mmCIF file of C-alpha atoms in Angstrom:
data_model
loop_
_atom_site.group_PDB
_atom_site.id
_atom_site.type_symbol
_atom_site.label_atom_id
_atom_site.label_comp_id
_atom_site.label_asym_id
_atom_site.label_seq_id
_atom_site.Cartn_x
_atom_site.Cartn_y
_atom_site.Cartn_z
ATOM 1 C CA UNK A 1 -18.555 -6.170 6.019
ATOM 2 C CA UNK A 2 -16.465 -5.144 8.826
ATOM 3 C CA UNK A 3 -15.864 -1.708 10.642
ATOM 4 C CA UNK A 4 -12.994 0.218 9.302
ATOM 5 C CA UNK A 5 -9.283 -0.829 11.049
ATOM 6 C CA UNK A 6 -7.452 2.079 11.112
ATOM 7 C CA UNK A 7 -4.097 3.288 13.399
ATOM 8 C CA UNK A 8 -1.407 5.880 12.597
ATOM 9 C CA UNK A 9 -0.864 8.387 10.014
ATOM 10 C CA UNK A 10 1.197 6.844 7.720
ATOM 11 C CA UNK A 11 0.072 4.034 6.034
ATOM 12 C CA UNK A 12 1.288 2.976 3.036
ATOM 13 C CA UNK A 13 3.545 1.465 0.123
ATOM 14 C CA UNK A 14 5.843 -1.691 1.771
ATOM 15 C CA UNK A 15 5.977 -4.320 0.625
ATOM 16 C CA UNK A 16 9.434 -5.766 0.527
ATOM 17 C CA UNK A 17 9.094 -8.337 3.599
ATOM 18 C CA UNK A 18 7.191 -11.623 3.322
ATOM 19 C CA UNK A 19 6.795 -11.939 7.338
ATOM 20 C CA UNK A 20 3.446 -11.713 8.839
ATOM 21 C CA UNK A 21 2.854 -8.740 10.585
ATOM 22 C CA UNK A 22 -0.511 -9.193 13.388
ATOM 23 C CA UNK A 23 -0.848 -5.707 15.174
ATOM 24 C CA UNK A 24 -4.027 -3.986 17.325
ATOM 25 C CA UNK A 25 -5.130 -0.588 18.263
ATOM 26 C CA UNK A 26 -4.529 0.318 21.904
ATOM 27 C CA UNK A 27 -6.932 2.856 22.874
ATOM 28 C CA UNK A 28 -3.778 5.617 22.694
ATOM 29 C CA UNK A 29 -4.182 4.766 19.231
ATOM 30 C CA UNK A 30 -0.375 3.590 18.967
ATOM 31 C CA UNK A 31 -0.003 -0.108 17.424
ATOM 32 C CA UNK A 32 0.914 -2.946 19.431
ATOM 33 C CA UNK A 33 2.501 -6.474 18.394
ATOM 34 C CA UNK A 34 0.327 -9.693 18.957
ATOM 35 C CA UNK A 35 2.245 -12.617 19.581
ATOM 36 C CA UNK A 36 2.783 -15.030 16.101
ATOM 37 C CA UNK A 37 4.221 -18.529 15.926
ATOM 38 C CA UNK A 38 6.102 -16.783 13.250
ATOM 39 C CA UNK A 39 8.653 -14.097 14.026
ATOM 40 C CA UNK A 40 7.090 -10.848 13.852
ATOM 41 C CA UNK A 41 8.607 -7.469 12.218
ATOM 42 C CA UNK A 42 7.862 -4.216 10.848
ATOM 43 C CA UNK A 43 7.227 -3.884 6.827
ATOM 44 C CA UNK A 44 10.305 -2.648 5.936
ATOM 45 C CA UNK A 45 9.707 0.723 4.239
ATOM 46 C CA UNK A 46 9.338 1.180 -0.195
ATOM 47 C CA UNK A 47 9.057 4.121 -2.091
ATOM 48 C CA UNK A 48 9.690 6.566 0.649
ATOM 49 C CA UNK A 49 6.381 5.214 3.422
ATOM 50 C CA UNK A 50 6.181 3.180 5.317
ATOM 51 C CA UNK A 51 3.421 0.305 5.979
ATOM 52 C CA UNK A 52 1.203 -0.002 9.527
ATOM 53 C CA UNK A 53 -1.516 -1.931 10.224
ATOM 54 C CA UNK A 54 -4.138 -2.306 13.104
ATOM 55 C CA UNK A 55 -7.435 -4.287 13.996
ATOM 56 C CA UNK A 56 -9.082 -5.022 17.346
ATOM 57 C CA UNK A 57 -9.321 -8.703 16.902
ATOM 58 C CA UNK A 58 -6.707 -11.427 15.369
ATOM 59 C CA UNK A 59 -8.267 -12.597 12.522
ATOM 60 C CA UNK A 60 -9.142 -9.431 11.205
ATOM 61 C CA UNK A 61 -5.962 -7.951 11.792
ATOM 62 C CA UNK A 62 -4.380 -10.643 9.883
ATOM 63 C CA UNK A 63 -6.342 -10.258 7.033
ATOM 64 C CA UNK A 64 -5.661 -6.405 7.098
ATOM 65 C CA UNK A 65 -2.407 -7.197 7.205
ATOM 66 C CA UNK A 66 -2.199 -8.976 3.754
ATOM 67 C CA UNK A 67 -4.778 -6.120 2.238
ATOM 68 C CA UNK A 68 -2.735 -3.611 3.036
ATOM 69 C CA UNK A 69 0.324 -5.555 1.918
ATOM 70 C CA UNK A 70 -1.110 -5.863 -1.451
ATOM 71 C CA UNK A 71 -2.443 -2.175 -1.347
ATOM 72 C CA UNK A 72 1.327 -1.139 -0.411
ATOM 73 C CA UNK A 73 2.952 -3.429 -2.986
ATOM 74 C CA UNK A 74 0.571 -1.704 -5.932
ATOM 75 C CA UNK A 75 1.788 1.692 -5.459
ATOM 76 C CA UNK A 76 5.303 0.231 -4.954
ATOM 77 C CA UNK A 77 5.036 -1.214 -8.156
ATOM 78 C CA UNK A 78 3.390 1.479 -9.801
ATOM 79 C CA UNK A 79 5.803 4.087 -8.261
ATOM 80 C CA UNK A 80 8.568 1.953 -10.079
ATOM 81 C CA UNK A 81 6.733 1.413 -13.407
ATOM 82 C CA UNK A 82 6.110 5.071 -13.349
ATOM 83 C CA UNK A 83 9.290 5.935 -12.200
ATOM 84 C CA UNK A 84 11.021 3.603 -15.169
ATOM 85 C CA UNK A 85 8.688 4.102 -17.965
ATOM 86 C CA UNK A 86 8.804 0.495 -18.249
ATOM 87 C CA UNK A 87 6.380 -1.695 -16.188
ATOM 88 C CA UNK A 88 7.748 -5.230 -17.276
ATOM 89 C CA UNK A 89 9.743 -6.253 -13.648
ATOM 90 C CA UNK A 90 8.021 -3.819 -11.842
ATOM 91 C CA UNK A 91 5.804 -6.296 -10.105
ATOM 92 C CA UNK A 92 1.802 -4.429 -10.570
ATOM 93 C CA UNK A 93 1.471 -8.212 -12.026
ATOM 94 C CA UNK A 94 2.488 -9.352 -8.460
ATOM 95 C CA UNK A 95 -0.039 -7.503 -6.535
ATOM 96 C CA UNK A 96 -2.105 -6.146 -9.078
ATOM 97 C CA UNK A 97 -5.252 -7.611 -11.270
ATOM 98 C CA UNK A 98 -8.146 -6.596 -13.394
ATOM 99 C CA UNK A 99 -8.923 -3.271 -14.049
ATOM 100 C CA UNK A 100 -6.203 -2.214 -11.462
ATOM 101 C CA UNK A 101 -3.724 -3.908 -13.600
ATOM 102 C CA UNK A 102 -4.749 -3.045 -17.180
ATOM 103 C CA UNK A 103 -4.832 0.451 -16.080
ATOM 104 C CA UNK A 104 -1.369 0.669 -14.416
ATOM 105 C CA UNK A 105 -0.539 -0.354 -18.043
ATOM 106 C CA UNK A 106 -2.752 2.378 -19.691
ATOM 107 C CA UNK A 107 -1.033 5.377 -17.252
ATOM 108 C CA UNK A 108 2.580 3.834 -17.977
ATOM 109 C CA UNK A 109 1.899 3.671 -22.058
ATOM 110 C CA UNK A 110 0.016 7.371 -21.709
ATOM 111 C CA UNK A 111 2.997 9.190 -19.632
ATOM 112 C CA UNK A 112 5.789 7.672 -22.551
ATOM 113 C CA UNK A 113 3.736 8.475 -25.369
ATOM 114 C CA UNK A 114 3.972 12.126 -24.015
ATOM 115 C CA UNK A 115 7.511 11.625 -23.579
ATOM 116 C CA UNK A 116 7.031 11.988 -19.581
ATOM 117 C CA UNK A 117 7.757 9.884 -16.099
ATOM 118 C CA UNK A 118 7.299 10.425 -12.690
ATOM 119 C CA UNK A 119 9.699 11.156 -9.905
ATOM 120 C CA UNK A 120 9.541 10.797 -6.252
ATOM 121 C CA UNK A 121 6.666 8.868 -4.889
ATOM 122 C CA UNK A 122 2.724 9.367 -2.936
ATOM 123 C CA UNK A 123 2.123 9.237 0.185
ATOM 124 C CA UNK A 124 -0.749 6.644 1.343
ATOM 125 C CA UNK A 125 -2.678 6.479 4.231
ATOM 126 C CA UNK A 126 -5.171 3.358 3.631
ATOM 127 C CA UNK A 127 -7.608 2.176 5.902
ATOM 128 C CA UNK A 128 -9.502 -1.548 5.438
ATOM 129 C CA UNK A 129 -13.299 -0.751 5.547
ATOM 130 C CA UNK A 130 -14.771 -3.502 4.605
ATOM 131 C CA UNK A 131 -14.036 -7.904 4.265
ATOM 132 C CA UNK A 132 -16.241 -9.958 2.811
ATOM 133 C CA UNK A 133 -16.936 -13.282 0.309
ATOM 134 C CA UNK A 134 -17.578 -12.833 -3.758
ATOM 135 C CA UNK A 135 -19.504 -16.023 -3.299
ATOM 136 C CA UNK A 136 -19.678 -18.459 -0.479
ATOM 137 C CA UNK A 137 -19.318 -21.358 -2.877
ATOM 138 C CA UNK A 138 -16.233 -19.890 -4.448
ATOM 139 C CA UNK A 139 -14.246 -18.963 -1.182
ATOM 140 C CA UNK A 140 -13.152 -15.912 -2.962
ATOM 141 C CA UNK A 141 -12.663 -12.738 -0.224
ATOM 142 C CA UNK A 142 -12.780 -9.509 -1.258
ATOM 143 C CA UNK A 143 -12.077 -6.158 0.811
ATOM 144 C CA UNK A 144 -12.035 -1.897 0.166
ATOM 145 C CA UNK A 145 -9.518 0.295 1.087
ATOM 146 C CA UNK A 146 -10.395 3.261 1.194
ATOM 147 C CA UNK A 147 -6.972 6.212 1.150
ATOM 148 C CA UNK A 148 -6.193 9.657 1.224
ATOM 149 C CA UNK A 149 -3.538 9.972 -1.176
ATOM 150 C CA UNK A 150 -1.294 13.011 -1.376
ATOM 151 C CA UNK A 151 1.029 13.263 -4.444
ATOM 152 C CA UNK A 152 2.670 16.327 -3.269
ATOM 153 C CA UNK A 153 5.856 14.644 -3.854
ATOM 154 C CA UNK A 154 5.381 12.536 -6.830
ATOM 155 C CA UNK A 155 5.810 14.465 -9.981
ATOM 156 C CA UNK A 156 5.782 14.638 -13.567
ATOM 157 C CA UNK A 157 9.229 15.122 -15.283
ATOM 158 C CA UNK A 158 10.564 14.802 -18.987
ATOM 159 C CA UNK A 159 11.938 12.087 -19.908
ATOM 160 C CA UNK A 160 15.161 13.606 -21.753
ATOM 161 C CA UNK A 161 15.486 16.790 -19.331
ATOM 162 C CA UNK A 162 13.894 15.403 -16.536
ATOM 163 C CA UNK A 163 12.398 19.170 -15.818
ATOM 164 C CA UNK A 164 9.478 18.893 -14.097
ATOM 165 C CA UNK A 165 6.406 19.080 -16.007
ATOM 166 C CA UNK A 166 3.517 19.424 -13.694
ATOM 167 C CA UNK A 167 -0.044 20.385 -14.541
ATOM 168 C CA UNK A 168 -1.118 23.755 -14.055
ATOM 169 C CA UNK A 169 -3.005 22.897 -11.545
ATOM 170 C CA UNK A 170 -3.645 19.777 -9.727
ATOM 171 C CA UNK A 171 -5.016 18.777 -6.789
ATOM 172 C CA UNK A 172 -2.445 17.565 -4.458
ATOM 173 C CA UNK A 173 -4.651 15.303 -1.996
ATOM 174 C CA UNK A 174 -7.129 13.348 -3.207
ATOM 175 C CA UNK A 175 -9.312 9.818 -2.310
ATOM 176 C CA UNK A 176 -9.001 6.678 -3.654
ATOM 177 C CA UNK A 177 -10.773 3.602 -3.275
ATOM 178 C CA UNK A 178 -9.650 0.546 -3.623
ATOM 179 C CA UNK A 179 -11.214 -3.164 -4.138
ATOM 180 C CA UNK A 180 -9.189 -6.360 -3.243
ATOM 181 C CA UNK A 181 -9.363 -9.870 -4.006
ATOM 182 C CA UNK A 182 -7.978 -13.353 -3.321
ATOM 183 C CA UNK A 183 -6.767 -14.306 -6.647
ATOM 184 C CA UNK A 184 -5.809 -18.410 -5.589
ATOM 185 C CA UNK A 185 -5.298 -17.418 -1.758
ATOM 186 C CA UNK A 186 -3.650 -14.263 -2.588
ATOM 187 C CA UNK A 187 -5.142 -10.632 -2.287
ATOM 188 C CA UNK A 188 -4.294 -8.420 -5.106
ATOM 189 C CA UNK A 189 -5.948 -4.996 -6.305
ATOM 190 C CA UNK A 190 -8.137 -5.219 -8.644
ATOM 191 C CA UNK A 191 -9.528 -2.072 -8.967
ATOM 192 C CA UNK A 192 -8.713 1.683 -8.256
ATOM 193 C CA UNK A 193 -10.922 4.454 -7.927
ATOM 194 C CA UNK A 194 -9.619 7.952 -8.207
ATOM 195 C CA UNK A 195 -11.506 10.540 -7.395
ATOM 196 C CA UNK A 196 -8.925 13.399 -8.624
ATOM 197 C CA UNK A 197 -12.050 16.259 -7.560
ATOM 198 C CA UNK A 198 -12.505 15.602 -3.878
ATOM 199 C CA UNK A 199 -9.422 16.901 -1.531
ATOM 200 C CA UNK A 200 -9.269 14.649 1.235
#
């Protein structure tokens, strides 16, 4: 397992560009560019964040790169889903597996049933902790990410008078884990840990 590769404050959902991004931590803690045979650009932004990511050595940070890619594209899917009421075309089965998936299904069928959606969208900032192997024979990697999600600005509305309908209380910041997993070469999320009783 690997140390945790971390930079900036702001890390989260973007995942609308397919170029490789390879970035480090400078010791000012800003994020520089590593050269790339391919050309190298900023995630564009989704769902109101935008997407950073940082390592101290090039293979890590490219791997970080496509963990937090598929972290970023989950909660841009799931913003959308939630957003929608409908999760067919939102694209959780893009970046999203498992558990993670089946229960992106589970809070989209739970919010229509009580005739709700969500508007607006979190805030992420997501940090890889950990890279590793399922099993050396398989080849399969798998990573954690752990976040500090604040959903001060993701809400709950009504569907028909799209008034919001917020819990009584609710904690606004809370952690999440995340696992990750090569699925054929590809990381997706498949599995999220809320922990809606720890502020963060």
């Amino acid at each position: 397992m690997g140390r945790t590769l971390r930079c900036g404050a702001a890390i989260a959902a973007a995942a609308a560009s397919a170029t490789p991004v390879l970035a480090a931590c400078s010791s000012g803690g800003t994020v520089q560019t590593l050269p790339s045979t391919a050309q190298t650009a900023a995630l564009a932004p989704s769902a109101g964040v935008s997407l950073q990511a940082a390592a101290s050595a090039l293979p890590s940070s490219t791997t970080a790169v496509l963990v937090l890619r598929a972290y970023a594209g989950y909660w841009a899917a799931q913003v959308k889903a939630l957003d929608s009421g409908v999760v067919t075309g939102s694209g959780l089965q893009t970046y999203s597996t498992g558990t993670a998936l089946s229960g992106a299904y589970t809070d989209s069928q739970r919010l229509n049933q009580a005739g709700l959606l969500m508007s607006g969208a979190p805030r992420n900032n997501p940090a890889v902790t950990g890279i590793g192997t399922v099993a050396p024979s398989s080849g399969v990697q798998s990573a954690t990410v752990q976040d500090c999600l604040d959903i001060t600005d993701w809400h709950q509305i009504d569907q028909k008078t799209r008034q919001l309908r917020d819990p009584a209380q609710r904690l606004t910041r809370y952690r999440v884990t995340a696992t990750a997993r090569t699925v054929g070469g590809v990381w997706m999320i498949s599995e999220v840990r809320e922990d809606t009783g720890q502020s963060c």
